[in-house]
Every structure is written in C-alpha cells, then in structure tokens.
Amino acid sequence: MEEIYAKFVSQKISKTRWRPLPPGSLQTAETFATGSWDNEENYISLWSIGDFGNLDSDGGFEGDHQLLCSIRHHGDVMDLQFFDQERIVAASSTGCVTVFLHHPNNQTLSINQQWTTAHYHTGPGSPSYSSAACTGVVCNNPEIVTVGEDGRINLFRADHKEAVRTIDNADSSTLHAVTFLRTPEILTVNSIGQLKIWDFRQQGNEPSQILSLTGDRVPLHCVDRHPNQQHVVATGGQDGMLSIWDVRQGTMPVSLLKAHEAEMWEVHFHPSNPDHLFTCSEDGSLWHWDASTDVPEKSSLFHQGGRSSTFLSHSISNQANVHQSVISSWLSTDPAKDRIEITSLLPSRSLSVNSLDVLGPCLVCGTDAEAIYVTRHLFS
Amino acid sequence: MEELDGEPTVTLIPGVNSKKNQMCFDWGPGEMLVCETSFNKKEKSEMVPSCPFIYIIRKDVDVYSQILRKLFNESHGIFLGLQRIDEELTGKSRKSQLVRVSKNYRSVIRACMEEMHQVAIAAKDPANGRQFSSQVSILSAMELIWNLCEILFIEVAPAGPLLLHLLDWVRLHVCEVDSLSADVLGSENPSKHDSFWNLPGNTQTLTELELKWQHWHEECERYLQDSTFATSPHLESLLKIMLGDEAALLEQKELLSNWYHFLVTRLLYSNPTVKPIDLHYYAQSSLDLFLGGESSPEPLDNILLAAFEFDIHQVIKECSIALSNWWFVAHLTDLLDHCKLLQSHNLYFGSNMREFLLLEYASGLFAHPSLWQLGVDYFDYCPELGRVSLELHIERIPLNTEQKALKVLRICEQRQMTEQVRSICKILAMRAVRNNRLGSALSWSIRAKDAAFATLVSDRFLRDYCERGCFSDLDLIDNLGPAMMLSDRLTFLGKYREFHRMYGEKRFADAASLLLSLMTSRIAPRSFWMTLLTDALPLLEQKQVIFSAEQTYELMRCLEDLTSRRPVHGESDTEQLQDDDIETTKVEMLRLSLARNLARAIIREGSLEGS
C-alpha cells in the first residue's frame, strides 16, 4: 500500500461510504460521503477524489480529497448508506431516518424524504415521548431496513410515507447492525451477542433463526455478508474479536479470530475480491485481512517498508500454490492450509477509526481525530 | 493579594441593565453562567427581572473555530509522538528529534495560517474578513515566537550558526528583507560578501570566522576613512551600513519593518559571531533605538525580548496573558520541558508549570462537545493531577447514544477507572430499565459486573411473569450463558425458565428435580416459593408418580416452612380475609396433593423393593 492521504476536516467522522459505480462501469471510485457525530451541528458531506492536475484554491494537490457539498444533519450520523447513485440514507441518533438527494448540476444536497419517528422508546402519541437512536440502516433498492436502540426493525420503501412493516420489540437489547442475506431475509446483531435472521415473508414477530457465541455474551457491533456466498457472514464484537459464521450450519461461529484490542466498529468484505476483509476499531487501527492462497510464498519475517504484517497460523512455507477451492477460504478450518495475512493500513495509531469502505482499489476511512484517510492503491 | 498583570476587560451582557439590577453568576469548567436577578441596587426589588435569559460566557472562543480545530487535532498527534520519544535517547539524536517535533508544530501552525488567510480573502462579509485576518496575525505571531524559541532554546545554536538561524527567522517572517539584501548584494564587494557567508559550519572554526570577518571589517573601515566612495553618497551610506553603523541603518527604517529585523541586520554587520548570552544586550538597545521613544513596546515585543534574555518563564507568562487560548503555552512548555529546560518551578498547588498548563488546556477541551476525546490523552501525561482530573471530567460527559457511552467506557476501562465504569453502566442500565429494554439493562450490568443491578433486572422479569403468566424476552433468558452466574437471582431466573422448558418437553422427572433443587438450594426468593409450589401441582397430579417419597417430604417441609413463618401484613381486615381465603385454599390443595403423592410414592417404592 503506497500512498494514503490524510486530511483533517474539523469534525469527528462517524461514517464514510463510497458512492456506488454504475453497473458495468470501468471507472474507479471517485466520490464518497461522510457523516459526522458529536458536534453541535453535524453534517453529511460529499467529497471527491477526482484528479486535480493543478493546485486548486485550497492548496491541495493531486490525491487530496475535496469537499463537494454538505448539508446539516440533526443528531449524530449513526449510519449511512447509498440508496442509489443520487440518494443517501442516513440514520440519526434522534431516531430519524432521512433520505438525502444529491443534485450534481449545482452540487447541493437536499432532503428527499424523512421518517422522523422511525425509532423511539415511548411513542409519539404519549406525553412522555422519548426517542431512541437508529443504529443501523441497509438498502436494497427500493427497500430500506433500519434497526435501533429500541430493539425495533423497520422496513421502509422509498416514496412510501409510512413503514411497510415494523417489528416492535424484535429484541430486548439494542440492535447494532443489520444486513441483507437473501432478499426477503435480513440478519441483525445485538448487544447480547446474538445473530438473528428475520424473514419478511413470515407474518410473526419471531426470528426464524438465532445464532450466538458460546461463552461470554459479548455484544456484536458490525456485520457483513460475503458478496458471493450468501451464507457466510462476518461479525465484529466489543472485544475486538472477528467471527466468521455459516448460517446454514449450526448456531455457533465457524472461526473466531482475535483481532483488535477494543470494539470493532466495522467489518467489510471487499465487494469484488471477497478473499480480502477489512476491519476498523476503537483502538485506532485498520486491518486488511488477506485470505487468498494464490500469493507467492513469503518468509515468515515479512516486512514491506513501514507496515507490519503478522501471520495467523503456523504453516510451513513450503506449500505449493493451492488451487482455490470452491469452499470459501474463510470457512476452511484446516490449520495446515489456513494462512491469513494481516496488515495494518494506517501509518500511526490515532484515535478510534469509526468507519471504512472499500470499492475496487480504493479505501476510505474516518477517525475520531477528525481525519479522513483515502488510498487509491490498495492492492499494489 | 497578587497584583493584576493587566486591566481586566469589561464585557457587557446584552439585555441586562447592569446599572439597575444585579447579576448573579456561577463558574463552570471553562465557562461562566450569568443571569439577571430580581435584586435591585437602590429601590425595592421588582417581581420579575426584565431579562429572561441565562447567558453563557466563554473566554476561549478559539475552540469553536473550524480551522483551529485542525490545529488542535494535528498537534494532538505530535504531542503524543513527543511523549513516546524514547527517554534513553541522549545527545545529538535526541536534540535532532526534538527539533523535528518543534518544526512539526510550526508547520501545523503555518498550515492553519495559510488556510485562514484563504478564508479571510474569500470572506464576503468584511467584518468576518477582518476577524479572520486578525486571527492570521495572531497565528503568525505565535509562529514567530515559537521559531525564536526553537532557535534559542531547542536548537541551542552556538555563536556563528546562531546568526544564520536568526537570519532565516527574520527572512521567513518579514518579506521586505529581500529588498534590503538586494541593495547589499549590489555593493562593490559582493564576492567577498558571498564567500564570507558560505559557511558549511564544520570546516571553519569560530576563531577563523572571526578573523576573516575582522579582516573584512577593517577593509571596509579603510574604504570609509579613505573616502573612496565620497563621490557617491549612496555607496557611502551603504558602506556605513556594512560597518554596522546604527545611525545609517536607522535611516533605512522604512525598509526595516520592526526592531528585531533591525537587530539581526545590525548583528550581521557589527557582530556576526555574537554569542547567545550577549544577545539580550543588543536586543534591548535595538528595541529602544528602533522605537526611538515614539511608541511603547507591544506585548509581542516584550515576549521576544524575554526570549532574547533567555527568561523562559517570562516568555511563557507573557504568552499566557496575551493569548486567549492555552494551546500555545501548553505545547511549547511541554516541548521545553522535554528539553529539560524548566526547573521544577513549583506553583501554589504543588504541580509544576508544564502540568498546570496542560491541565488548563485539557480542561478547556473538555468543555467542548466534541474535542473532549483529545483532552483525555493530555490528562494521561500529567502525572500528579491528571488522573483525578480525568475521573472528574469523564463522568460528566453527556451520553446521548450507546455508541458514545461505549467509547467513554473504553477510555475508563483502559485506565482501570472501575468506579467510573460502574457508575456510567449503572446510569445506562437504569435508563434502559425505564425504557423497558431489559436486555440492554442486563448487558450493561454484565459489563460493569454489577450483581446488584442484575438482581434488579431479574426481579423485573419475575414480576412480569407473575403478572402476565408468561415470560417476556425469551430470547434473552434462554440465552444467558455464563452471564447467569453474575447474580443469584439471575441464575434462578435462568433455571426457572429451564424448568418451564423441560416441562414443555415433557421431561417431567428432570423438571421435578430441578424445581426441588431451586427451593432447597435457597436461590429462589421466598416471595416466589408459593409460585414454585403451585407449579409443582400439575406434576403431583400426573398419572405416573414423579416425585419420590423423599422429594415429597422435602416439598412438604418447604410448605410448612412457608406457612408457619408467614409475616403479618398491615392490610385492612376484609382484604386480609380474602387473601387468607385464597391462600388457605391453595395451601389445602397443596397439602392434599402432597399427601396423595406421598401415598402413591410409598406404595410404588415399597412394591419395587418387594419384586
């Protein structure tokens, strides 16, 4: 990994997301959105990393990311997702879910739609109305699913004023994150260490499956599904542990990997290279997990100019190039074959890295030190 | 009583007529609350004060500046790097590292200055533009002072290179110096001039330098005395300048923008191998000559003068007064402390100056809704009062989302602040219980290892069960795992649920022994015993005998235990009678069932033994 550019942006970044590319496009990622938190005024901003050949008015140079536009957001930005090319969905700590629309011709953002009482502890009808933070949002055009601290799951549809489906009290603890498994199924993680699968085709308010860790009920904070194999799911926990699950088999994780020293805030499979996984944590580090087995052999004291790498298993390095088997390399539990190379991507430890996103060869992440890091050469 | 360093500034509160009514105030960590009272100075007090607002007064507005935030964040990283510099490094390598740190700080200040300058130019509102411009000049002054401190205190340049550094310093900060050097270079002896200053630093010793310069100086004097350039007054004045003649230099006052420019120019021509300890003499006289009695020195001038006099404490003190934010003095003092330049100058409350300034700066950060996270690291490096300050501040951070609470808890846990962890978790758990999020409440009590709260949550579950006849949140109770051991009540809850499950799965023998063990092991609360015994009824009434004779005796003993020690409630007579009625019916039914079961059990056990 060569150049990683840092820019201080005067706001603590809670979420960063690449704008998705049009299908079939050959371009690389160019635009990303960020959300801030913990300010008196929080903002959703759009940034561009397009090539600026000359110095622009800001004195930035090529590779530096520039602010395109931003809009005020009420409450902390708890989660952010691109709904499509122009629309961004944001989850707020006030329990409100907002869809923002980007106007590329005059570079502005505006509010397209809003569900202000998506999440609450006591409802808007009662005198003691108390809102609850919306902690996670996931989109699958035209559906939007949100979860929150009130243990509620909402299914919205763009341009519908009311929620299409609401599961009240889906969980007695806080739901931290949600992801789609197959289209009518979603998977949520909560603060007592459980994964729950919900099927929207069923009418009841019960999950169709519950998986949990044995041992301590460590809260799970993030979840991501393998892009190609829809039964493989990765979760990150409060103790920094990365777990890989196979939801078809059993109720326990397939592998547990000791990773960070503090809460893991986000885990992402690379969308086009799913043998690569990225995690970021409260301990200020961002790790790149490489489980691909078609790399040339390296010695165990591998150093690549400035970044540190560690190997996970004790396999001897006289292994021939293993032909990539159909089973995902994440699920294989054979210690002799298992080799995961872990690389720390940030140059120095900072405050918490709250969010990351990967698209193609580009990675963006945001920290509590009010900095955004971008690299366009992940796999160099 | 200490004397005041300067006159206090007066701030008028809008809307409050301070001539008529009195105001009241209270101090906060970084701010002050002020409001108008009903008390009147002369007349009788009025019913309602005319101004209904409470005002917050902040001295430190810099913390809210968007651009300065970048300064705070970047310097935080540099500060941490400095603290982690290996203590064992000594000598040249340590010095070069410290100089690098100093240059990093300065480049951050300059980057901020640049950005603010751009914003000032682009500002549409002239008042805003002026405000930004004044910020730029403050930052510029800060960089000027820091640079000088770096040269004199950190780099500790000896005589010879000292003047080169000072030249660079002036050149960096004063644009007009270029025009003067153009003049000088256009003189008759440029080559001698150039080669003289071609110092690699190592190859010539100070004495060689001095000799060379002496020689050159004498040559110039000879030219002057021989009136070689008498025909051209311009060249003659140039010669005088090169000889360091003060009067000649002062004639070019418009080209010299300030006294320190004058000072360095003067030193360049009169004493280029000046030693650091002689600097202050030249500095004072330069200041006096330049101002010429027309104007009095400004705060910046005093600070620079104190620096030339190597009076670090005075520099810091003057900067503290002149600047509105503790950022500059805190970081500079910390760096100088790492250079081992500050004696432990004990202040009234025992901590030294570096720690005092860092504490002030960090407290200021905590007053900001967002920058408190930076403050934590600063407190970490204050050995005496840092931890205590952090403990007090961290409990008062408002926690509006669980994610923020988790970050605060992580900070506390990393520093083994168990008291704060417990108190924060308790607040969050209580909030969760009030919102009926029992799973969250349990999750917080597990994190804090708070057995008492776990008991509270379990009691809530049990109460819900008694009221509704079924369990809420089965997903939680069924999956408690090892957390069940946190409190007895929680264990009971888990086991009780297990009993229900076993009953549902028709594993009656297991369910029966579990039920019995719940009562005999005393983890069931007494209030629940009746419910448990009532739960035993269907088991007693089954066709097959489930409870053995031994077990039945145990159950009967429990029942007697319960009925004999029933406490007297202070209820009304009719209610008491009604309750008693229900209770006696229940007890009678139980007694009957137990007796029948006992009979069947004895027979069955007797028969088995027989056959």
CSV table of C-alpha atoms in Angstrom, one decimal, chain B residues 9-13 23 57:
chain,number,residue,atom,x,y,z
B,9,THR,CA,-11.7,43.7,30.2
B,10,VAL,CA,-15.3,44.6,30.6
B,11,THR,CA,-17.9,42.6,28.8
B,12,LEU,CA,-21.4,43.9,28.5
B,13,ILE,CA,-24.3,41.4,28.7
B,23,MET,CA,-26.5,39.9,38.2
B,57,ILE,CA,-19.8,33.4,28.8
